[in-house]
XYZ file of C-alpha atoms in Angstrom:
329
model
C 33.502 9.981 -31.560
C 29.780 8.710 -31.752
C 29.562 8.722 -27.772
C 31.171 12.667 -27.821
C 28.251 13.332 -30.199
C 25.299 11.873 -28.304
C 26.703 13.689 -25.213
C 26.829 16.747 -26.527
C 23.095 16.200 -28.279
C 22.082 14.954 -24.658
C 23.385 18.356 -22.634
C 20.441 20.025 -23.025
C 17.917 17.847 -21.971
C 20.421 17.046 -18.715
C 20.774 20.737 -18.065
C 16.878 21.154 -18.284
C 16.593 18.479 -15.985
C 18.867 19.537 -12.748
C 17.702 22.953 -12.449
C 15.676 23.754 -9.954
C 12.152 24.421 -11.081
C 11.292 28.325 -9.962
C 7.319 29.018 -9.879
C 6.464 32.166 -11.454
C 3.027 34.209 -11.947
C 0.220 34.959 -9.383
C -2.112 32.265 -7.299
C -4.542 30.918 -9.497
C -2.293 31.280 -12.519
C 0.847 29.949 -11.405
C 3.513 28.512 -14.499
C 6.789 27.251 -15.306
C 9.322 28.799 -17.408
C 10.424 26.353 -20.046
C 13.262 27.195 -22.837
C 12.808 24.673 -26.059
C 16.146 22.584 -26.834
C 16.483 20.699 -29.978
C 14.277 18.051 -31.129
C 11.894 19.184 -28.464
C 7.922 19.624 -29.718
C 5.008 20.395 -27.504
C 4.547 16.440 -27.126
C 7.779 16.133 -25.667
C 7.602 19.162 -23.278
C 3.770 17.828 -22.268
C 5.668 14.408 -21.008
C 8.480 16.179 -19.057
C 5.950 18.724 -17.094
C 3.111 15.962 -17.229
C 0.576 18.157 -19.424
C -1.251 18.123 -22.559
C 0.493 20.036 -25.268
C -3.311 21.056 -26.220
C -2.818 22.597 -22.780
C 0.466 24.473 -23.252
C 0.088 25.671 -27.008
C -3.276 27.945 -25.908
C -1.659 29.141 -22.686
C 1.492 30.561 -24.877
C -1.031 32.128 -27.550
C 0.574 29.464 -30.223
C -0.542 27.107 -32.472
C 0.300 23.455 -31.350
C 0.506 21.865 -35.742
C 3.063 24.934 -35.954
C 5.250 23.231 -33.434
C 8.483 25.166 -31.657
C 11.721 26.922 -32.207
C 15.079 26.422 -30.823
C 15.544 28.506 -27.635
C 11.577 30.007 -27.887
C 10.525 30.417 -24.410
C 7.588 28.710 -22.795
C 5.001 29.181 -19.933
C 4.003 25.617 -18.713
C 0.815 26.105 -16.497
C 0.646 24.357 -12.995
C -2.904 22.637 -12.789
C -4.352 19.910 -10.682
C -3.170 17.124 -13.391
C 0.906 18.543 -12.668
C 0.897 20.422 -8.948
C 0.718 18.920 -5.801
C 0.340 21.156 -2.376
C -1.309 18.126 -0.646
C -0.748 14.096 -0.785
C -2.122 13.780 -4.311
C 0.659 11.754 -5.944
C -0.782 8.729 -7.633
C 1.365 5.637 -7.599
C 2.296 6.217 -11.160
C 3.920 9.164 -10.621
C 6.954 11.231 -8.111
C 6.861 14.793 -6.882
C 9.352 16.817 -8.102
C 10.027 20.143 -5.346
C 8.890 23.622 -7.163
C 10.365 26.548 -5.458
C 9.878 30.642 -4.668
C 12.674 32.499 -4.247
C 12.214 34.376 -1.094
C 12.448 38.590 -1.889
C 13.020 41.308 0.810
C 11.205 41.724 3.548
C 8.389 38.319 2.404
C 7.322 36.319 5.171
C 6.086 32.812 5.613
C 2.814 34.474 5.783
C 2.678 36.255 2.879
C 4.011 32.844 0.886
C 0.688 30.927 2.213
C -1.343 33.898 0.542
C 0.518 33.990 -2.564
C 0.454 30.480 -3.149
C -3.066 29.082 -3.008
C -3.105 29.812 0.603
C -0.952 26.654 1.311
C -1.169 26.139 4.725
C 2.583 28.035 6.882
C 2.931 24.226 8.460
C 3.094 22.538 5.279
C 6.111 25.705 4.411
C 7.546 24.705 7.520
C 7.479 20.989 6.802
C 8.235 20.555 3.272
C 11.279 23.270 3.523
C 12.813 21.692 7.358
C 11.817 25.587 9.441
C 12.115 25.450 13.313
C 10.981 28.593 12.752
C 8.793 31.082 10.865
C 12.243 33.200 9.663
C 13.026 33.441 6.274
C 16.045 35.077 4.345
C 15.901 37.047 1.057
C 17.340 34.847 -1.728
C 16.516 31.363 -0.003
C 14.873 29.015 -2.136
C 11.647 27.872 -0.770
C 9.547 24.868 -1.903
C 5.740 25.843 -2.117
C 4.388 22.866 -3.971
C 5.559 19.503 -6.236
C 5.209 18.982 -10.173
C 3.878 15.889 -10.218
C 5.462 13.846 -13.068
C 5.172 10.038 -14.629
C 8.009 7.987 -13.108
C 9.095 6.863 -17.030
C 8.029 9.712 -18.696
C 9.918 12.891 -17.191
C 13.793 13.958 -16.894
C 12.120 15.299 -13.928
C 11.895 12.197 -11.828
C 15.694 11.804 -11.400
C 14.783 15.355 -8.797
C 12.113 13.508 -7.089
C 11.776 13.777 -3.604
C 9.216 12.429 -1.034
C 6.421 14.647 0.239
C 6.554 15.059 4.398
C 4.199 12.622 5.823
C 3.287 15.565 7.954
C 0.549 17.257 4.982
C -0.634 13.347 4.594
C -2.275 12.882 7.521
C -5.343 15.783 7.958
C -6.165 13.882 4.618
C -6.794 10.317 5.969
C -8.371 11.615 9.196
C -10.663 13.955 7.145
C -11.947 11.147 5.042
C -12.034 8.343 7.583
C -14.201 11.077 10.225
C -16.648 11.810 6.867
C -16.888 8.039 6.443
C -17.930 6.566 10.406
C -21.845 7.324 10.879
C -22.746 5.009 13.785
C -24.909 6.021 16.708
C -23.005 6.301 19.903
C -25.637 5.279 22.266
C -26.879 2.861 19.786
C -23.994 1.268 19.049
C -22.723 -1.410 22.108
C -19.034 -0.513 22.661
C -17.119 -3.503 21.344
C -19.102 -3.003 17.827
C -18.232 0.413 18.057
C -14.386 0.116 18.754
C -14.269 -2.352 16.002
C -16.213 0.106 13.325
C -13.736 2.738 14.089
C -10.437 0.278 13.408
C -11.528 -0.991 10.319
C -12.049 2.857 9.084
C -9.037 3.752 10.475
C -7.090 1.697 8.414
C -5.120 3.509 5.602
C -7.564 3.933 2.540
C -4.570 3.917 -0.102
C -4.134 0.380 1.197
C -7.590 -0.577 0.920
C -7.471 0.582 -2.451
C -4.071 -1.718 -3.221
C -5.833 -4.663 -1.944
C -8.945 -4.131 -4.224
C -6.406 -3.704 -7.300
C -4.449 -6.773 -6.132
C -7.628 -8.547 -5.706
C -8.577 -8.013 -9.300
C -5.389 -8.813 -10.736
C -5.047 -12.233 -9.051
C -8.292 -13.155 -9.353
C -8.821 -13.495 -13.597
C -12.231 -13.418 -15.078
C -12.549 -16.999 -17.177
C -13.759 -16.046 -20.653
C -17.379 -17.301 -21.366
C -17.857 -18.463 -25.263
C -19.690 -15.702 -26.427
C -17.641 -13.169 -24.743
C -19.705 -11.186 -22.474
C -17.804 -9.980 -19.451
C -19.841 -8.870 -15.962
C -20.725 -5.342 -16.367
C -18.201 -3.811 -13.979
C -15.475 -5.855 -15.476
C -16.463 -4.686 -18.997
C -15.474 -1.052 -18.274
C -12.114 -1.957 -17.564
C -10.005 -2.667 -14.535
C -8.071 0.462 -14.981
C -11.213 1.859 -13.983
C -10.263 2.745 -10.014
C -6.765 4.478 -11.203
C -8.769 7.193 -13.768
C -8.065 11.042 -13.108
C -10.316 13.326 -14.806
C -8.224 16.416 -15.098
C -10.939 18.021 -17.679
C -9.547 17.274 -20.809
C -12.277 16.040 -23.567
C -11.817 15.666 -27.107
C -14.400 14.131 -29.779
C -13.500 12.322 -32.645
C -13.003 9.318 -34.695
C -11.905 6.254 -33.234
C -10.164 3.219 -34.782
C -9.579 -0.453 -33.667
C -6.143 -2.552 -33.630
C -6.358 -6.093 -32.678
C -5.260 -7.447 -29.786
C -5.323 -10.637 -27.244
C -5.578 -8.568 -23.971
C -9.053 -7.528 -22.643
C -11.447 -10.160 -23.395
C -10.938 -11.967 -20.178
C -8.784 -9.515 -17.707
C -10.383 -6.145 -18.628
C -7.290 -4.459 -19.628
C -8.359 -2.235 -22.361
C -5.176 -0.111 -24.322
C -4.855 2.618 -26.657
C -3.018 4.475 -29.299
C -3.691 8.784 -28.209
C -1.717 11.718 -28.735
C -2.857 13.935 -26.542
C -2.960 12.078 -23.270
C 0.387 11.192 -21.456
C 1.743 7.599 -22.101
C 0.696 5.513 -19.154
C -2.424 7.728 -18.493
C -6.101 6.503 -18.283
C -8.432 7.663 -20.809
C -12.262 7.330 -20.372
C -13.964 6.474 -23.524
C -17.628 7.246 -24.535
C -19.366 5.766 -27.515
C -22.447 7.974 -27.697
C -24.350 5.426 -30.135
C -24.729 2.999 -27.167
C -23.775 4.760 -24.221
C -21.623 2.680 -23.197
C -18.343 3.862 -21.454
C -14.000 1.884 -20.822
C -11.513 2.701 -19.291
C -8.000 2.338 -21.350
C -4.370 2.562 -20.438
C -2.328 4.757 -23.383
C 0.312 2.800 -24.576
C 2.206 5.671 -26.575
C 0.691 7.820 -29.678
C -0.499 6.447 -32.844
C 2.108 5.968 -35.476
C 2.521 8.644 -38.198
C 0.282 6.610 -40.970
C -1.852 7.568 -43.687
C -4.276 4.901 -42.141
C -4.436 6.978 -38.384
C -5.287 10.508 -40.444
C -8.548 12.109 -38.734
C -8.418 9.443 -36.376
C -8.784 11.085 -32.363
C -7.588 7.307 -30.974
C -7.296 3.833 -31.472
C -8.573 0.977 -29.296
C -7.967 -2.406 -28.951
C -10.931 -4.513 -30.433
C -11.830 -6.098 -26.660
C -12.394 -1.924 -25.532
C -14.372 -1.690 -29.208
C -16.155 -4.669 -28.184
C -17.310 -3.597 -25.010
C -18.384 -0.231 -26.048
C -20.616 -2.154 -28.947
C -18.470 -0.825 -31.654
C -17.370 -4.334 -33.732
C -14.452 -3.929 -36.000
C -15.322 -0.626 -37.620
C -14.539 3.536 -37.151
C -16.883 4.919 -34.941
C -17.458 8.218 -33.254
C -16.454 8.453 -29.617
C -15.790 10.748 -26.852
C -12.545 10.969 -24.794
C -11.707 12.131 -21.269
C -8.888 12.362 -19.141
């Protein structure tokens, strides 16, 4: 009987999760439509679309302490942080297809326009075209929500992106990157410039996070990390998607940091997983933190914006203590 129960308390969230996600609204302002099931708040919506609620309670004209309704209907914006229409999946997180419904008489064309002027190969590519023919009522993908792997229902509807949109990336950065001198430069030197920057750069940037991870920091007596090291090794995987909040910040104690760099936190805003830059204006210093999930519900964590572990307080010359802070991500 307990099993029938939890089923039927699960359907929702399952049904929300297989249905294909259909883009709505004009380029620039393109959304999701999202009904609320039970038990659902903004916090829980944020994690399956890979938002901040603070992001989806202003773009529905509600209040986000007021929380939701059963069946109360939601637009969930598509930004940068959430939509993909080129290789910008971090390793973190899948891409999850987000299609148009093709109407009467629309052309491939007129879907590049409409949709941030996504280039008609990538159309082709992501939805398998020989052609440029379309039929009305044929679901076509014109970008990816971009969801955390353990966060979002989502995920089980991942799908991989066609290498074909990768690759103008990599060229475009690797032709930006080469500056040597033709007729300066004696061939051999030359050929081997060019192979070392044509090597992928999302593996050069796996090495340099290997390297750090296998290669621990030993912890000097009074404590004082290299500079680079004290801002955190989660440093290199930080995605500013605009979000800043100011407040109060509190400490927790823990044994990780003080000689790997790994700063966490406690946040409610930012997605679990997610790296938060934090600012503590008295000193100026700056860390990078990994959110480990959102602070418990205790009179202690009132007013407070975050809370750090006491290595991340240490480095940002905070002590034990509250302090004010800054917070981006």
């Amino acid at each position: 009987m307990k099993k029938i129960i939890f089923f039927l308390l699960m359907l929702p969230f399952f049904a929300t999760a297989q249905e294909a996600l259909i883009v709505q609204g004009p380029s620039g302002n393109l959304f999701l439509n999202h009904t609320a099931a039970p038990k659902e708040s903004f916090y829980s919506i944020g994690r399956l679309y890979n938002i901040s609620p603070k992001e989806i309670a202003p773009y529905n004209k509600l209040v986000l302490e007021n929380g939701l309704t059963i069946g109360q209907s939601l637009k969930i914006p598509l930004k940068p942080v959430n939509f993909a229409q080129t290789n910008s999946v971090e390793k973190d997180e899948v891409a999850v297809p987000i299609y148009h419904k093709v109407e009467a008489a629309e052309t491939l064309f007129q879907l590049s326009n409409n949709y941030n002027k996504v280039p008609v190969t990538s159309l082709k590519s992501w939805n398998k075209l020989k052609s440029d023919a379309v039929s009305p009522g044929q679901n076509m993908i014109i970008g990816y929500l971009k969801v955390k792997k353990e966060l979002s229902a989502f995920a089980q509807q991942a799908t991989k992106i066609p290498v074909e949109i990768r690759e103008p990336v990599i060229v475009k950065e690797v032709t930006t990157t080469i500056a040597v001198p033709v007729a300066e430069t004696p061939k051999t030197k030359k050929e081997e410039i060019v192979k070392k920057k044509s090597e992928p750069i999302e593996e050069t940037k796996k090495v340099e996070a290997e390297k750090i991870k296998v290669e621990p920091v030993a912890k000097p007596s009074n404590i004082n990390l290299s500079t680079d090291l004290k801002t955190g090794v989660f440093k290199s995987f930080f995605l500013d998607s605009g979000n800043e909040e100011k407040g109060t910040a509190g400490v927790f104690k823990s044994t990780s940091g003080w000689e790997d760099g790994k700063y966490y936190c406690l946040q409610n805003n930012a997605a679990q997983g997610a790296i938060v830059k934090i600012t503590n204006p008295a000193t100026g210093k700056s860390i990078y933190a990994k959110v480990l999930d959102v602070m418990p519900d205790l009179k202690q964590n009132d007013n407070l914006a975050i809370r750090i572990s006491n290595a991340a307080a240490d480095a940002l010359g905070a002590g034990a203590a509250n302090f004010e802070c800054k917070i981006n991500y």
